[in-house]
């Protein structure tokens, strides 16, 4: 039996800046305590063997192909994945890609820095999703809560402490690529207006960075609400999302917004300790599924 290695990468929650980040603007993202583990070993057969969830399959194969090409690897491999993330928009494709590249690097004893790991993982993702910012890969690699620059792909680490967030799933997981393309189309039709929305989002992100530094959750909540209004103008909100956000606000959240591509997917609400229970209850009553997560956890290991 050959040596088996494994790598474990966290999923993510977008805090602020979705969609605008695809056009080079900054975003804030946090790593969550839901992980994907990738196990790898050199195959004893003349083929690669995958025991991988169907929705992770393309990303694992893409990671392998990018890695094999870069390091001229001739061996076949056996790859297995185990996921705690499921199909919610919590970054399973990014986490599985990062964990696969990291596991392959361990297996072939290649030392990869965080930037190398990002570059290889980003290449693997771009082979599948032509337009992606890579923010989710950065969250999975660096961990904590980070400011990710959509243009330079540089990361500024904000904090490893948890933010007082609630994440809730709307029950629908639309395809991220479809949502990204929807915004591409809107931008083609109304370039000036959409570019202006992106700049406003970027401005909110920079204010949110300061709010996080100062742990000013009330102000951060107001910024969430402003960001949500702009996401509505980008037409990525839905009736269900609007209902969930309204329910969270009526129950006393500081602010609430889409987290991720929209079209369903997840929302996040910022809450005080006193209001947490009532906001969770309100979200459940309108059909949201409150996620059992801790944010700001460490990156891939
Ligand atoms: C999706 O979770 C976030 C988007 O900004 C896409 C991306 O950044 O790759 C919509």
mmCIF file with all atom_site columns, N, CA, C and O and ligand atoms in Angstrom, residues 12 14 17-22 129 131-136 176 180 259-261 265, ligand 1:
data_model
loop_
_atom_site.group_PDB
_atom_site.id
_atom_site.type_symbol
_atom_site.label_atom_id
_atom_site.label_alt_id
_atom_site.label_comp_id
_atom_site.label_asym_id
_atom_site.label_entity_id
_atom_site.label_seq_id
_atom_site.pdbx_PDB_ins_code
_atom_site.Cartn_x
_atom_site.Cartn_y
_atom_site.Cartn_z
_atom_site.occupancy
_atom_site.B_iso_or_equiv
_atom_site.pdbx_formal_charge
_atom_site.auth_seq_id
_atom_site.auth_comp_id
_atom_site.auth_asym_id
_atom_site.auth_atom_id
_atom_site.pdbx_PDB_model_num
ATOM   1  N N  . UNK A 1 12  ? -16.480 28.938 2.762   1.00 0.00 ? 12  UNK A N  1
ATOM   2  C CA . UNK A 1 12  ? -16.454 30.393 3.011   1.00 0.00 ? 12  UNK A CA 1
ATOM   3  C C  . UNK A 1 12  ? -17.861 30.987 3.046   1.00 0.00 ? 12  UNK A C  1
ATOM   4  O O  . UNK A 1 12  ? -18.828 30.374 2.571   1.00 0.00 ? 12  UNK A O  1
ATOM   5  N N  . UNK A 1 14  ? -19.227 34.806 1.862   1.00 0.00 ? 14  UNK A N  1
ATOM   6  C CA . UNK A 1 14  ? -18.927 36.164 1.381   1.00 0.00 ? 14  UNK A CA 1
ATOM   7  C C  . UNK A 1 14  ? -19.542 37.146 2.363   1.00 0.00 ? 14  UNK A C  1
ATOM   8  O O  . UNK A 1 14  ? -20.706 36.983 2.759   1.00 0.00 ? 14  UNK A O  1
ATOM   9  N N  . UNK A 1 17  ? -19.234 42.514 -1.149  1.00 0.00 ? 17  UNK A N  1
ATOM   10 C CA . UNK A 1 17  ? -18.468 42.791 -2.376  1.00 0.00 ? 17  UNK A CA 1
ATOM   11 C C  . UNK A 1 17  ? -18.704 41.809 -3.508  1.00 0.00 ? 17  UNK A C  1
ATOM   12 O O  . UNK A 1 17  ? -18.007 41.874 -4.535  1.00 0.00 ? 17  UNK A O  1
ATOM   13 N N  . UNK A 1 18  ? -19.677 40.872 -3.335  1.00 0.00 ? 18  UNK A N  1
ATOM   14 C CA . UNK A 1 18  ? -19.940 39.920 -4.417  1.00 0.00 ? 18  UNK A CA 1
ATOM   15 C C  . UNK A 1 18  ? -20.303 40.636 -5.711  1.00 0.00 ? 18  UNK A C  1
ATOM   16 O O  . UNK A 1 18  ? -20.820 41.743 -5.689  1.00 0.00 ? 18  UNK A O  1
ATOM   17 N N  . UNK A 1 19  ? -20.029 39.989 -6.794  1.00 0.00 ? 19  UNK A N  1
ATOM   18 C CA . UNK A 1 19  ? -20.194 40.475 -8.167  1.00 0.00 ? 19  UNK A CA 1
ATOM   19 C C  . UNK A 1 19  ? -19.191 41.589 -8.503  1.00 0.00 ? 19  UNK A C  1
ATOM   20 O O  . UNK A 1 19  ? -18.455 41.449 -9.477  1.00 0.00 ? 19  UNK A O  1
ATOM   21 N N  . UNK A 1 20  ? -19.124 42.657 -7.693  1.00 0.00 ? 20  UNK A N  1
ATOM   22 C CA . UNK A 1 20  ? -18.163 43.728 -8.008  1.00 0.00 ? 20  UNK A CA 1
ATOM   23 C C  . UNK A 1 20  ? -16.736 43.161 -8.042  1.00 0.00 ? 20  UNK A C  1
ATOM   24 O O  . UNK A 1 20  ? -15.904 43.590 -8.850  1.00 0.00 ? 20  UNK A O  1
ATOM   25 N N  . UNK A 1 21  ? -16.460 42.162 -7.184  1.00 0.00 ? 21  UNK A N  1
ATOM   26 C CA . UNK A 1 21  ? -15.103 41.592 -7.099  1.00 0.00 ? 21  UNK A CA 1
ATOM   27 C C  . UNK A 1 21  ? -14.693 40.920 -8.420  1.00 0.00 ? 21  UNK A C  1
ATOM   28 O O  . UNK A 1 21  ? -13.509 40.894 -8.772  1.00 0.00 ? 21  UNK A O  1
ATOM   29 N N  . UNK A 1 22  ? -15.668 40.435 -9.166  1.00 0.00 ? 22  UNK A N  1
ATOM   30 C CA . UNK A 1 22  ? -15.368 39.799 -10.458 1.00 0.00 ? 22  UNK A CA 1
ATOM   31 C C  . UNK A 1 22  ? -14.782 40.836 -11.432 1.00 0.00 ? 22  UNK A C  1
ATOM   32 O O  . UNK A 1 22  ? -14.045 40.490 -12.347 1.00 0.00 ? 22  UNK A O  1
ATOM   33 N N  . UNK A 1 129 ? -14.969 27.579 -14.631 1.00 0.00 ? 129 UNK A N  1
ATOM   34 C CA . UNK A 1 129 ? -15.821 28.779 -14.570 1.00 0.00 ? 129 UNK A CA 1
ATOM   35 C C  . UNK A 1 129 ? -15.035 29.917 -15.184 1.00 0.00 ? 129 UNK A C  1
ATOM   36 O O  . UNK A 1 129 ? -14.192 30.490 -14.518 1.00 0.00 ? 129 UNK A O  1
ATOM   37 N N  . UNK A 1 131 ? -15.388 32.962 -15.679 1.00 0.00 ? 131 UNK A N  1
ATOM   38 C CA . UNK A 1 131 ? -15.344 34.255 -15.010 1.00 0.00 ? 131 UNK A CA 1
ATOM   39 C C  . UNK A 1 131 ? -15.533 34.033 -13.509 1.00 0.00 ? 131 UNK A C  1
ATOM   40 O O  . UNK A 1 131 ? -16.648 33.767 -13.055 1.00 0.00 ? 131 UNK A O  1
ATOM   41 N N  . UNK A 1 132 ? -14.444 34.086 -12.767 1.00 0.00 ? 132 UNK A N  1
ATOM   42 C CA . UNK A 1 132 ? -14.517 33.910 -11.312 1.00 0.00 ? 132 UNK A CA 1
ATOM   43 C C  . UNK A 1 132 ? -13.425 34.769 -10.702 1.00 0.00 ? 132 UNK A C  1
ATOM   44 O O  . UNK A 1 132 ? -12.348 34.921 -11.277 1.00 0.00 ? 132 UNK A O  1
ATOM   45 N N  . UNK A 1 133 ? -13.703 35.340 -9.530  1.00 0.00 ? 133 UNK A N  1
ATOM   46 C CA . UNK A 1 133 ? -12.714 36.255 -8.950  1.00 0.00 ? 133 UNK A CA 1
ATOM   47 C C  . UNK A 1 133 ? -11.602 35.518 -8.195  1.00 0.00 ? 133 UNK A C  1
ATOM   48 O O  . UNK A 1 133 ? -10.513 36.034 -8.041  1.00 0.00 ? 133 UNK A O  1
ATOM   49 N N  . UNK A 1 134 ? -11.906 34.335 -7.671  1.00 0.00 ? 134 UNK A N  1
ATOM   50 C CA . UNK A 1 134 ? -10.912 33.602 -6.870  1.00 0.00 ? 134 UNK A CA 1
ATOM   51 C C  . UNK A 1 134 ? -10.978 33.931 -5.385  1.00 0.00 ? 134 UNK A C  1
ATOM   52 O O  . UNK A 1 134 ? -10.202 33.411 -4.590  1.00 0.00 ? 134 UNK A O  1
ATOM   53 N N  . UNK A 1 135 ? -11.944 34.787 -4.980  1.00 0.00 ? 135 UNK A N  1
ATOM   54 C CA . UNK A 1 135 ? -12.029 35.204 -3.571  1.00 0.00 ? 135 UNK A CA 1
ATOM   55 C C  . UNK A 1 135 ? -12.238 34.006 -2.641  1.00 0.00 ? 135 UNK A C  1
ATOM   56 O O  . UNK A 1 135 ? -11.749 33.975 -1.519  1.00 0.00 ? 135 UNK A O  1
ATOM   57 N N  . UNK A 1 136 ? -13.011 33.017 -3.135  1.00 0.00 ? 136 UNK A N  1
ATOM   58 C CA . UNK A 1 136 ? -13.334 31.859 -2.304  1.00 0.00 ? 136 UNK A CA 1
ATOM   59 C C  . UNK A 1 136 ? -12.103 30.965 -2.093  1.00 0.00 ? 136 UNK A C  1
ATOM   60 O O  . UNK A 1 136 ? -11.932 30.356 -1.037  1.00 0.00 ? 136 UNK A O  1
ATOM   61 N N  . UNK A 1 176 ? -23.675 29.403 -9.806  1.00 0.00 ? 176 UNK A N  1
ATOM   62 C CA . UNK A 1 176 ? -22.940 30.681 -9.691  1.00 0.00 ? 176 UNK A CA 1
ATOM   63 C C  . UNK A 1 176 ? -22.661 31.269 -11.074 1.00 0.00 ? 176 UNK A C  1
ATOM   64 O O  . UNK A 1 176 ? -22.811 32.474 -11.293 1.00 0.00 ? 176 UNK A O  1
ATOM   65 N N  . UNK A 1 180 ? -23.444 34.971 -12.394 1.00 0.00 ? 180 UNK A N  1
ATOM   66 C CA . UNK A 1 180 ? -22.371 35.869 -12.850 1.00 0.00 ? 180 UNK A CA 1
ATOM   67 C C  . UNK A 1 180 ? -22.683 36.347 -14.274 1.00 0.00 ? 180 UNK A C  1
ATOM   68 O O  . UNK A 1 180 ? -22.586 37.533 -14.587 1.00 0.00 ? 180 UNK A O  1
ATOM   69 N N  . UNK A 1 259 ? -25.374 36.625 0.632   1.00 0.00 ? 259 UNK A N  1
ATOM   70 C CA . UNK A 1 259 ? -23.965 36.263 0.724   1.00 0.00 ? 259 UNK A CA 1
ATOM   71 C C  . UNK A 1 259 ? -23.664 35.333 -0.443  1.00 0.00 ? 259 UNK A C  1
ATOM   72 O O  . UNK A 1 259 ? -24.134 34.197 -0.458  1.00 0.00 ? 259 UNK A O  1
ATOM   73 N N  . UNK A 1 260 ? -22.939 35.835 -1.445  1.00 0.00 ? 260 UNK A N  1
ATOM   74 C CA . UNK A 1 260 ? -22.617 35.000 -2.601  1.00 0.00 ? 260 UNK A CA 1
ATOM   75 C C  . UNK A 1 260 ? -23.295 35.513 -3.854  1.00 0.00 ? 260 UNK A C  1
ATOM   76 O O  . UNK A 1 260 ? -23.596 36.698 -3.959  1.00 0.00 ? 260 UNK A O  1
ATOM   77 N N  . UNK A 1 261 ? -23.556 34.600 -4.763  1.00 0.00 ? 261 UNK A N  1
ATOM   78 C CA . UNK A 1 261 ? -24.008 35.010 -6.099  1.00 0.00 ? 261 UNK A CA 1
ATOM   79 C C  . UNK A 1 261 ? -25.452 35.495 -6.131  1.00 0.00 ? 261 UNK A C  1
ATOM   80 O O  . UNK A 1 261 ? -25.857 36.185 -7.057  1.00 0.00 ? 261 UNK A O  1
ATOM   81 N N  . UNK A 1 265 ? -29.662 30.951 -2.861  1.00 0.00 ? 265 UNK A N  1
ATOM   82 C CA . UNK A 1 265 ? -28.389 30.813 -2.131  1.00 0.00 ? 265 UNK A CA 1
ATOM   83 C C  . UNK A 1 265 ? -28.538 31.228 -0.661  1.00 0.00 ? 265 UNK A C  1
ATOM   84 O O  . UNK A 1 265 ? -29.570 30.981 -0.062  1.00 0.00 ? 265 UNK A O  1
HETATM 85 C C1 . LIG B 2 .   ? -20.096 34.096 -5.762  1.00 0.00 ? 1   LIG B C1 1
HETATM 86 O O1 . LIG B 2 .   ? -20.078 33.474 -4.492  1.00 0.00 ? 1   LIG B O1 1
HETATM 87 C C2 . LIG B 2 .   ? -19.453 35.457 -5.718  1.00 0.00 ? 1   LIG B C2 1
HETATM 88 C C3 . LIG B 2 .   ? -19.324 36.148 -7.064  1.00 0.00 ? 1   LIG B C3 1
HETATM 89 O O2 . LIG B 2 .   ? -18.715 37.425 -6.817  1.00 0.00 ? 1   LIG B O2 1
HETATM 90 C C4 . LIG B 2 .   ? -18.479 35.351 -8.043  1.00 0.00 ? 1   LIG B C4 1
HETATM 91 C C5 . LIG B 2 .   ? -16.977 35.421 -7.811  1.00 0.00 ? 1   LIG B C5 1
HETATM 92 O O3 . LIG B 2 .   ? -16.495 36.302 -7.120  1.00 0.00 ? 1   LIG B O3 1
HETATM 93 O O4 . LIG B 2 .   ? -16.270 34.562 -8.380  1.00 0.00 ? 1   LIG B O4 1
HETATM 94 C C6 . LIG B 2 .   ? -20.698 36.397 -7.661  1.00 0.00 ? 1   LIG B C6 1
#
